[in-house]
Amino acid sequence: MQEARTARALPLDDLKRIVGERNVLWRAEDVMLYEYDGLSAHATPAAVVFPSTTAEVSKVVALAVRTGLPVVARGAGTGLSGGAVLTEDGLVLGFSRMNKILEIDLENQRARVQPGVVNLDLSLAVSDAGYYYAPDPSSQKACTLGGNVAENAGGPHTLASGVTTNHVLGLEAVLADGSVVHTGSACWDHPGYDLTGLLTGSEGTLAIVTEITVRLCRKPEAVKTLLAIYDAVPDATRTVASITARGITPAALEMMDGFTLRAVEEATHAGYPMDSAAVLLIELEGLSEVVDEEAGHIECACLENHAREVRRARSAEERDLLWRGRKNAFGALGRVTPNYYVQDGVIPRTRLPEIMEFMEDVGRRYRLRLGNIFHAGDGNLHPLLLYDKRDPDQCRRVTQASAEIIARCVELGGSITGEHGVGIEKNELMPLLFSEDDLALMRRVKAIFNPEGRLNPGKLLPTGKMCGELRVQASAGG
Amino acid sequence: MRQESPSRPSGYGPGEAPRWEDYSKCIQCGLCLNSCPTYRVLGHEMDSPRGRIYQMIQVERGRLALGDSFVRHMDLCLDCRSCETACPSGVHYGRLIEAARGQIERSYHRGPGATFLRRLFFRELLPYPSRLRAVGKLMSLYQRSGLEQFVLASRLLKVLPANVEKAARLAPRVENPFFRVGTVTPAIGTRRYRVAFLSGCIANLAFARLNEATVRVLARNGCEVVVPKDQGCCGALCVHAGLRDLARAMAVRNIRAFAREPFDAIVTNSAGCGSVLKEYPGLFEHGSQEHLAAAELFSARVKDVTEFLAGAELNTGLAPQRVRATYQDPCHLLHAQRIRKAPRQLIGAVPGIELIEMKEPDICCGSAGVYNVLHPEMAAPLLAAKMRRVDETGAELIVTANTGCLLQMRAGVAASSNPRRRVLHVVELLDEAYRQA
Ligand SMILES: Cc1cc2nc3c(=O)[nH]c(=O)nc-3n(C[C@H](O)[C@H](O)[C@H](O)COP(=O)(O)OP(=O)(O)OC[C@H]3O[C@@H](n4cnc5c(N)ncnc54)[C@H](O)[C@@H]3O)c2cc1C
Ligand code: SF4
Ligand code: SF4
């Protein structure tokens, strides 16, 4: 939260000429609302600009380059790695007004959208016709498709349907010099380098996305949701491996521990058992008969691993309620703690029992309470570390504990982030995962797209300013 | 890791202010953004729930002045509490905004015109049923004599502040005769309950027929209905406007008026009133224990009419209504009172009705008390979006459960391509079906 503005001239009049007076924020009392995202608060932008067309985006970027101001794109600001905040003085390009669905082409199962469209709004728009947009981050009721593309967002259902990149067919993007390019095509395969794949997940450091063509999926004929309830955490983690060992890939396979569960239940009254140690939320999709058969197998796998009970959701309403509980799980912990820090590590799912034990140990050693929610099917962990940021000692302990957990994930053959991205949170940790040569290649790619580092500076790649540190940031919410 | 920066003196004055216990629950996840009507229209963080809470915190920290900008964004909030439903973290946003508005009311000067009008409306008119009736009589005369058409068509109102003209155009039709208080209506058939009906303040004039229908429907469901004479305005408009002292006075009067006997329920047909009635204890948290206890006793008995009827065994002597209907969730029923099923269950009990859910039935229609008068630039696009959702269902009947929503939806229908569509309160629908049976 820097108060004094650096001396870089702000081309306010030019910005107003490009997007219109009403679409530029620059007063201190307004721009301070853009110093945070879902992770924390940082530098206050000099101005926030709301373009409504690609041409406007292009002109703003060109202007920013001429005046030497960094540019950061912002969708809904739900990101959890500080991607949408500035690390220095600069401009924020807000996409909340570029939120039109431009074209829905059901025959070819695709839609063309502006980046500010909210993930769930796209599904809502095509739901009557029996379609939906598959990637379903837990934040889907608020986050934008532009943010999803930038973070290559995933969700509970990515186990079967893949992450964002598997659903993006083509992009229109503005490059760091203001030029407009198109990648991919409306077809499922196209010649040349896969630039769409390169831009997806680049966290706004290579280009600003101005239009997205996505794949739409048909709603499955049948959906079955099971809730397996356990009295011991290891039983739940072992079940995960034995389900996949049976050759079944559920559409979603989520785990929550008892501590988290109780907060979730209080928040949503979804009917989660208050006295269990862990639950698995398992969803199957497909043809009715197949789904029925698989549900039987899964029930066996759960019971073999000492599940106390396996429930089946009896109605769409019950299913929605269970999912609402799961998708609101992070927030539900906000009820029991002033602050929490969500980690986002990945491990091979076969190592789940090990990492759970490790985390328990970390919690003990650092005297911290941990909640655990994860996409068990793909080994994507979300330990939540509870603390009160008014206490500096707790802050320090959270940072160290998180760093240990992430390091352990890498040791077990996993990764430093599953879906929340690197941003400014984990860029200094990239060397844990990549060799100097790997990183050098990434830097060369970045140099082609963003040679002066105008777009989203200080993110994704190590800056070299800090060494191997996790930058946990307290959320600014008080 | 950054720790708290040292605070400057708080920008709030003495008295109730947004509390740490409430705002620290906000983890800034942003999940509430797309549920917030003002964010959906403006796309600004300042006009989002997360942003409003952030501004409240910055005032507390002395980083933001309790001045024009802060007031503008707090004013623009509809207090629809859609963000509370969306919020996974259990933030009691209503408490926060109401406290912030209390602070604004105490320490911010709105200029002579607005101060005069607010004073006139809130302090000189609302608390006095007799004055309201007198104004109602004048308005009725004005509306029936043709004078209204003349005034609205003329440029007479242009000399007054802009809001007065808008208010004149949106003013509810006064319904003659006014609803009578101080009555007892016997149950039809066996008496199963003795309930008290809180009939509202302006509603007694502008929704007299709805109030009568409510009493009839209750009576047909075994209720003896008492309408206590000395009741008054519930105070909702005052709470939303930050006039907490006045709201407390109104609460005290109502608590007294309804404490005469232990009614089975205190029923209201207005979701806006109901949510405030259920939250009376919040007004007395800092006051005497005695008031607090009385408020708790009172609030525990308050039931929205749909909630009450859905919980009682419904008299099913309802004539079939062959119509396609859709239901609009009133914000203060759904978000503030968490009542979603009851009204749908009652509509579903009417034979022949085809209930088609509209998309996003839980987004505000823009009515929000007097909001549509004060902020038409925001209310208009919300209503337009709502009418598009209604159109998609092909419904000929819009059912809702709150007076403000009725007015707003009727305005929407009147301006639409199909002005013959009807807009009814759930109890009006039931009343018609009972009467035709
Ligand atoms: C409670 C909660 C649950 C979450 N659950 C999940 C989950 O299950 N899975 C998951 O993957 N994530 C999850 N997230 C993280 C977050 O919601 C996602 O990363 C989401 O994709 C961010 O979208 P956004 O619109 O909020 O983007 P923002 O936060 O605004 O931005 C994120 C990044 O995208 C860039 N960006 C935004 N728009 C553009 C554009 N048009 N062009 C180029 N770059 C752009 C920004 O610069 C920034 O780097 C969760 C977050 C919260 C708070
Ligand atoms: S009460 Fe309604 S208008 Fe106000 S912040 Fe919450 S959602 Fe937005
Ligand atoms: S959803 Fe709740 S916790 Fe999240 S930003 Fe909104 S108010 Fe804060």
mmCIF file of N, CA and C in Angstrom, chain A residues 153-223:
data_model
loop_
_atom_site.group_PDB
_atom_site.id
_atom_site.type_symbol
_atom_site.label_atom_id
_atom_site.label_comp_id
_atom_site.label_asym_id
_atom_site.label_seq_id
_atom_site.Cartn_x
_atom_site.Cartn_y
_atom_site.Cartn_z
ATOM 1 N N ALA A 153 -7.333 -22.012 -15.142
ATOM 2 C CA ALA A 153 -8.092 -22.452 -13.968
ATOM 3 C C ALA A 153 -8.619 -23.872 -14.110
ATOM 4 N N GLY A 154 -8.684 -24.521 -13.000
ATOM 5 C CA GLY A 154 -9.286 -25.844 -12.948
ATOM 6 C C GLY A 154 -10.418 -25.830 -11.946
ATOM 7 N N GLY A 155 -10.927 -26.985 -11.617
ATOM 8 C CA GLY A 155 -12.011 -27.055 -10.639
ATOM 9 C C GLY A 155 -12.240 -28.494 -10.281
ATOM 10 N N PRO A 156 -13.222 -28.759 -9.445
ATOM 11 C CA PRO A 156 -13.489 -30.133 -9.042
ATOM 12 C C PRO A 156 -13.664 -31.086 -10.229
ATOM 13 N N HIS A 157 -14.257 -30.600 -11.306
ATOM 14 C CA HIS A 157 -14.555 -31.507 -12.407
ATOM 15 C C HIS A 157 -13.430 -31.629 -13.430
ATOM 16 N N THR A 158 -12.263 -31.055 -13.125
ATOM 17 C CA THR A 158 -11.178 -31.172 -14.098
ATOM 18 C C THR A 158 -10.601 -32.573 -14.125
ATOM 19 N N LEU A 159 -10.914 -33.361 -13.132
ATOM 20 C CA LEU A 159 -10.413 -34.735 -13.102
ATOM 21 C C LEU A 159 -10.813 -35.444 -14.395
ATOM 22 N N ALA A 160 -12.053 -35.276 -14.801
ATOM 23 C CA ALA A 160 -12.498 -35.921 -16.031
ATOM 24 C C ALA A 160 -12.449 -34.983 -17.229
ATOM 25 N N SER A 161 -12.751 -33.709 -17.021
ATOM 26 C CA SER A 161 -12.927 -32.867 -18.208
ATOM 27 C C SER A 161 -11.735 -31.971 -18.514
ATOM 28 N N GLY A 162 -10.722 -31.983 -17.686
ATOM 29 C CA GLY A 162 -9.538 -31.185 -17.983
ATOM 30 C C GLY A 162 -9.633 -29.764 -17.470
ATOM 31 N N VAL A 163 -8.538 -29.024 -17.630
ATOM 32 C CA VAL A 163 -8.490 -27.641 -17.152
ATOM 33 C C VAL A 163 -8.848 -26.689 -18.291
ATOM 34 N N THR A 164 -8.741 -25.402 -18.020
ATOM 35 C CA THR A 164 -9.172 -24.405 -18.995
ATOM 36 C C THR A 164 -8.553 -24.626 -20.374
ATOM 37 N N THR A 165 -7.284 -24.917 -20.396
ATOM 38 C CA THR A 165 -6.609 -25.024 -21.702
ATOM 39 C C THR A 165 -7.238 -26.089 -22.598
ATOM 40 N N ASN A 166 -7.841 -27.097 -22.006
ATOM 41 C CA ASN A 166 -8.505 -28.126 -22.800
ATOM 42 C C ASN A 166 -9.825 -27.650 -23.401
ATOM 43 N N HIS A 167 -10.232 -26.453 -23.034
ATOM 44 C CA HIS A 167 -11.535 -25.961 -23.492
ATOM 45 C C HIS A 167 -11.443 -24.643 -24.250
ATOM 46 N N VAL A 168 -10.224 -24.169 -24.454
ATOM 47 C CA VAL A 168 -10.049 -22.921 -25.198
ATOM 48 C C VAL A 168 -9.610 -23.267 -26.615
ATOM 49 N N LEU A 169 -10.380 -22.799 -27.586
ATOM 50 C CA LEU A 169 -10.067 -23.126 -28.982
ATOM 51 C C LEU A 169 -9.242 -22.036 -29.638
ATOM 52 N N GLY A 170 -9.494 -20.817 -29.260
ATOM 53 C CA GLY A 170 -8.761 -19.724 -29.897
ATOM 54 C C GLY A 170 -8.840 -18.465 -29.073
ATOM 55 N N LEU A 171 -7.898 -17.564 -29.319
ATOM 56 C CA LEU A 171 -7.856 -16.311 -28.563
ATOM 57 C C LEU A 171 -7.611 -15.147 -29.505
ATOM 58 N N GLU A 172 -8.130 -13.998 -29.090
ATOM 59 C CA GLU A 172 -7.678 -12.759 -29.681
ATOM 60 C C GLU A 172 -6.937 -12.064 -28.559
ATOM 61 N N ALA A 173 -5.761 -11.510 -28.853
ATOM 62 C CA ALA A 173 -4.984 -10.914 -27.773
ATOM 63 C C ALA A 173 -4.256 -9.670 -28.257
ATOM 64 N N VAL A 174 -4.016 -8.772 -27.321
ATOM 65 C CA VAL A 174 -3.243 -7.573 -27.608
ATOM 66 C C VAL A 174 -1.841 -7.795 -27.052
ATOM 67 N N LEU A 175 -0.856 -7.624 -27.904
ATOM 68 C CA LEU A 175 0.525 -7.841 -27.480
ATOM 69 C C LEU A 175 1.082 -6.592 -26.801
ATOM 70 N N ALA A 176 2.271 -6.729 -26.273
ATOM 71 C CA ALA A 176 2.859 -5.658 -25.473
ATOM 72 C C ALA A 176 3.098 -4.377 -26.272
ATOM 73 N N ASP A 177 3.118 -4.465 -27.612
ATOM 74 C CA ASP A 177 3.308 -3.241 -28.400
ATOM 75 C C ASP A 177 1.972 -2.681 -28.875
ATOM 76 N N GLY A 178 0.890 -3.307 -28.453
ATOM 77 C CA GLY A 178 -0.428 -2.805 -28.833
ATOM 78 C C GLY A 178 -1.006 -3.497 -30.056
ATOM 79 N N SER A 179 -0.226 -4.362 -30.706
ATOM 80 C CA SER A 179 -0.778 -5.027 -31.894
ATOM 81 C C SER A 179 -1.752 -6.134 -31.484
ATOM 82 N N VAL A 180 -2.659 -6.453 -32.402
ATOM 83 C CA VAL A 180 -3.692 -7.445 -32.103
ATOM 84 C C VAL A 180 -3.410 -8.726 -32.879
ATOM 85 N N VAL A 181 -3.404 -9.850 -32.186
ATOM 86 C CA VAL A 181 -3.163 -11.124 -32.874
ATOM 87 C C VAL A 181 -4.295 -12.114 -32.575
ATOM 88 N N HIS A 182 -4.396 -13.110 -33.438
ATOM 89 C CA HIS A 182 -5.374 -14.188 -33.232
ATOM 90 C C HIS A 182 -4.641 -15.505 -33.175
ATOM 91 N N THR A 183 -4.981 -16.324 -32.218
ATOM 92 C CA THR A 183 -4.344 -17.632 -32.131
ATOM 93 C C THR A 183 -5.411 -18.700 -32.228
ATOM 94 N N GLY A 184 -4.982 -19.894 -32.605
ATOM 95 C CA GLY A 184 -5.898 -21.023 -32.683
ATOM 96 C C GLY A 184 -6.940 -20.774 -33.751
ATOM 97 N N SER A 185 -8.002 -21.508 -33.691
ATOM 98 C CA SER A 185 -9.096 -21.320 -34.622
ATOM 99 C C SER A 185 -10.317 -21.909 -33.968
ATOM 100 N N ALA A 186 -11.429 -21.778 -34.646
ATOM 101 C CA ALA A 186 -12.641 -22.317 -34.059
ATOM 102 C C ALA A 186 -12.664 -23.838 -34.171
ATOM 103 N N CYS A 187 -11.722 -24.405 -34.908
ATOM 104 C CA CYS A 187 -11.691 -25.860 -35.043
ATOM 105 C C CYS A 187 -10.872 -26.462 -33.904
ATOM 106 N N TRP A 188 -11.003 -27.754 -33.751
ATOM 107 C CA TRP A 188 -10.351 -28.379 -32.618
ATOM 108 C C TRP A 188 -8.880 -28.628 -32.843
ATOM 109 N N ASP A 189 -8.474 -28.556 -34.082
ATOM 110 C CA ASP A 189 -7.053 -28.721 -34.337
ATOM 111 C C ASP A 189 -6.675 -27.715 -35.410
ATOM 112 N N HIS A 190 -5.454 -27.250 -35.339
ATOM 113 C CA HIS A 190 -5.037 -26.270 -36.336
ATOM 114 C C HIS A 190 -3.531 -26.339 -36.487
ATOM 115 N N PRO A 191 -3.034 -25.916 -37.660
ATOM 116 C CA PRO A 191 -1.601 -26.032 -37.914
ATOM 117 C C PRO A 191 -0.792 -24.971 -37.176
ATOM 118 N N GLY A 192 0.501 -25.169 -37.124
ATOM 119 C CA GLY A 192 1.389 -24.169 -36.530
ATOM 120 C C GLY A 192 1.610 -24.385 -35.047
ATOM 121 N N TYR A 193 2.376 -23.506 -34.432
ATOM 122 C CA TYR A 193 2.643 -23.609 -32.994
ATOM 123 C C TYR A 193 1.359 -23.416 -32.207
ATOM 124 N N ASP A 194 1.284 -24.040 -31.085
ATOM 125 C CA ASP A 194 0.079 -23.920 -30.248
ATOM 126 C C ASP A 194 0.191 -22.663 -29.378
ATOM 127 N N LEU A 195 -0.010 -21.522 -30.003
ATOM 128 C CA LEU A 195 0.118 -20.277 -29.245
ATOM 129 C C LEU A 195 -1.022 -20.101 -28.250
ATOM 130 N N THR A 196 -2.179 -20.669 -28.583
ATOM 131 C CA THR A 196 -3.296 -20.601 -27.649
ATOM 132 C C THR A 196 -2.894 -21.260 -26.331
ATOM 133 N N GLY A 197 -2.263 -22.424 -26.472
ATOM 134 C CA GLY A 197 -1.810 -23.147 -25.284
ATOM 135 C C GLY A 197 -0.750 -22.367 -24.518
ATOM 136 N N LEU A 198 0.093 -21.650 -25.263
ATOM 137 C CA LEU A 198 1.157 -20.886 -24.619
ATOM 138 C C LEU A 198 0.573 -19.712 -23.826
ATOM 139 N N LEU A 199 -0.394 -19.036 -24.425
ATOM 140 C CA LEU A 199 -0.970 -17.872 -23.734
ATOM 141 C C LEU A 199 -1.837 -18.300 -22.550
ATOM 142 N N THR A 200 -2.491 -19.468 -22.691
ATOM 143 C CA THR A 200 -3.340 -19.926 -21.591
ATOM 144 C C THR A 200 -2.443 -20.339 -20.423
ATOM 145 N N GLY A 201 -2.668 -19.715 -19.298
ATOM 146 C CA GLY A 201 -1.823 -20.015 -18.144
ATOM 147 C C GLY A 201 -0.632 -19.084 -18.027
ATOM 148 N N SER A 202 -0.515 -18.107 -18.919
ATOM 149 C CA SER A 202 0.661 -17.229 -18.857
ATOM 150 C C SER A 202 0.456 -16.066 -17.885
ATOM 151 N N GLU A 203 -0.652 -16.064 -17.195
ATOM 152 C CA GLU A 203 -0.906 -15.110 -16.096
ATOM 153 C C GLU A 203 -0.759 -13.650 -16.525
ATOM 154 N N GLY A 204 -1.157 -13.375 -17.739
ATOM 155 C CA GLY A 204 -1.136 -11.988 -18.197
ATOM 156 C C GLY A 204 0.252 -11.424 -18.395
ATOM 157 N N THR A 205 1.267 -12.291 -18.455
ATOM 158 C CA THR A 205 2.639 -11.781 -18.623
ATOM 159 C C THR A 205 3.083 -11.797 -20.084
ATOM 160 N N LEU A 206 2.269 -12.398 -20.970
ATOM 161 C CA LEU A 206 2.668 -12.452 -22.383
ATOM 162 C C LEU A 206 1.783 -11.580 -23.263
ATOM 163 N N ALA A 207 0.521 -11.490 -22.936
ATOM 164 C CA ALA A 207 -0.418 -10.730 -23.761
ATOM 165 C C ALA A 207 -1.678 -10.473 -22.961
ATOM 166 N N ILE A 208 -2.471 -9.514 -23.453
ATOM 167 C CA ILE A 208 -3.763 -9.250 -22.833
ATOM 168 C C ILE A 208 -4.823 -9.896 -23.711
ATOM 169 N N VAL A 209 -5.596 -10.772 -23.127
ATOM 170 C CA VAL A 209 -6.607 -11.489 -23.904
ATOM 171 C C VAL A 209 -7.856 -10.620 -24.060
ATOM 172 N N THR A 210 -8.338 -10.506 -25.305
ATOM 173 C CA THR A 210 -9.503 -9.644 -25.534
ATOM 174 C C THR A 210 -10.719 -10.401 -26.062
ATOM 175 N N GLU A 211 -10.502 -11.629 -26.495
ATOM 176 C CA GLU A 211 -11.626 -12.445 -26.942
ATOM 177 C C GLU A 211 -11.245 -13.906 -26.811
ATOM 178 N N ILE A 212 -12.223 -14.722 -26.445
ATOM 179 C CA ILE A 212 -11.918 -16.139 -26.204
ATOM 180 C C ILE A 212 -12.960 -16.986 -26.918
ATOM 181 N N THR A 213 -12.507 -17.986 -27.640
ATOM 182 C CA THR A 213 -13.448 -18.952 -28.204
ATOM 183 C C THR A 213 -13.311 -20.239 -27.397
ATOM 184 N N VAL A 214 -14.416 -20.651 -26.800
ATOM 185 C CA VAL A 214 -14.361 -21.827 -25.929
ATOM 186 C C VAL A 214 -15.247 -22.943 -26.456
ATOM 187 N N ARG A 215 -14.949 -24.100 -25.997
ATOM 188 C CA ARG A 215 -15.715 -25.297 -26.306
ATOM 189 C C ARG A 215 -16.868 -25.399 -25.304
ATOM 190 N N LEU A 216 -18.026 -25.792 -25.786
ATOM 191 C CA LEU A 216 -19.143 -26.044 -24.870
ATOM 192 C C LEU A 216 -19.366 -27.555 -24.807
ATOM 193 N N CYS A 217 -19.743 -28.035 -23.657
ATOM 194 C CA CYS A 217 -19.988 -29.470 -23.523
ATOM 195 C C CYS A 217 -21.473 -29.733 -23.345
ATOM 196 N N ARG A 218 -21.892 -30.902 -23.783
ATOM 197 C CA ARG A 218 -23.284 -31.306 -23.556
ATOM 198 C C ARG A 218 -23.413 -31.806 -22.129
ATOM 199 N N LYS A 219 -24.510 -31.466 -21.505
ATOM 200 C CA LYS A 219 -24.718 -31.981 -20.152
ATOM 201 C C LYS A 219 -24.832 -33.494 -20.217
ATOM 202 N N PRO A 220 -24.236 -34.190 -19.268
ATOM 203 C CA PRO A 220 -24.277 -35.653 -19.314
ATOM 204 C C PRO A 220 -25.698 -36.172 -19.103
ATOM 205 N N GLU A 221 -25.914 -37.377 -19.623
ATOM 206 C CA GLU A 221 -27.249 -37.974 -19.497
ATOM 207 C C GLU A 221 -27.582 -38.220 -18.028
ATOM 208 N N ALA A 222 -26.597 -38.720 -17.295
ATOM 209 C CA ALA A 222 -26.855 -39.016 -15.883
ATOM 210 C C ALA A 222 -25.712 -38.501 -15.010
ATOM 211 N N VAL A 223 -26.065 -38.060 -13.831
ATOM 212 C CA VAL A 223 -25.067 -37.623 -12.853
ATOM 213 C C VAL A 223 -25.395 -38.296 -11.528
#
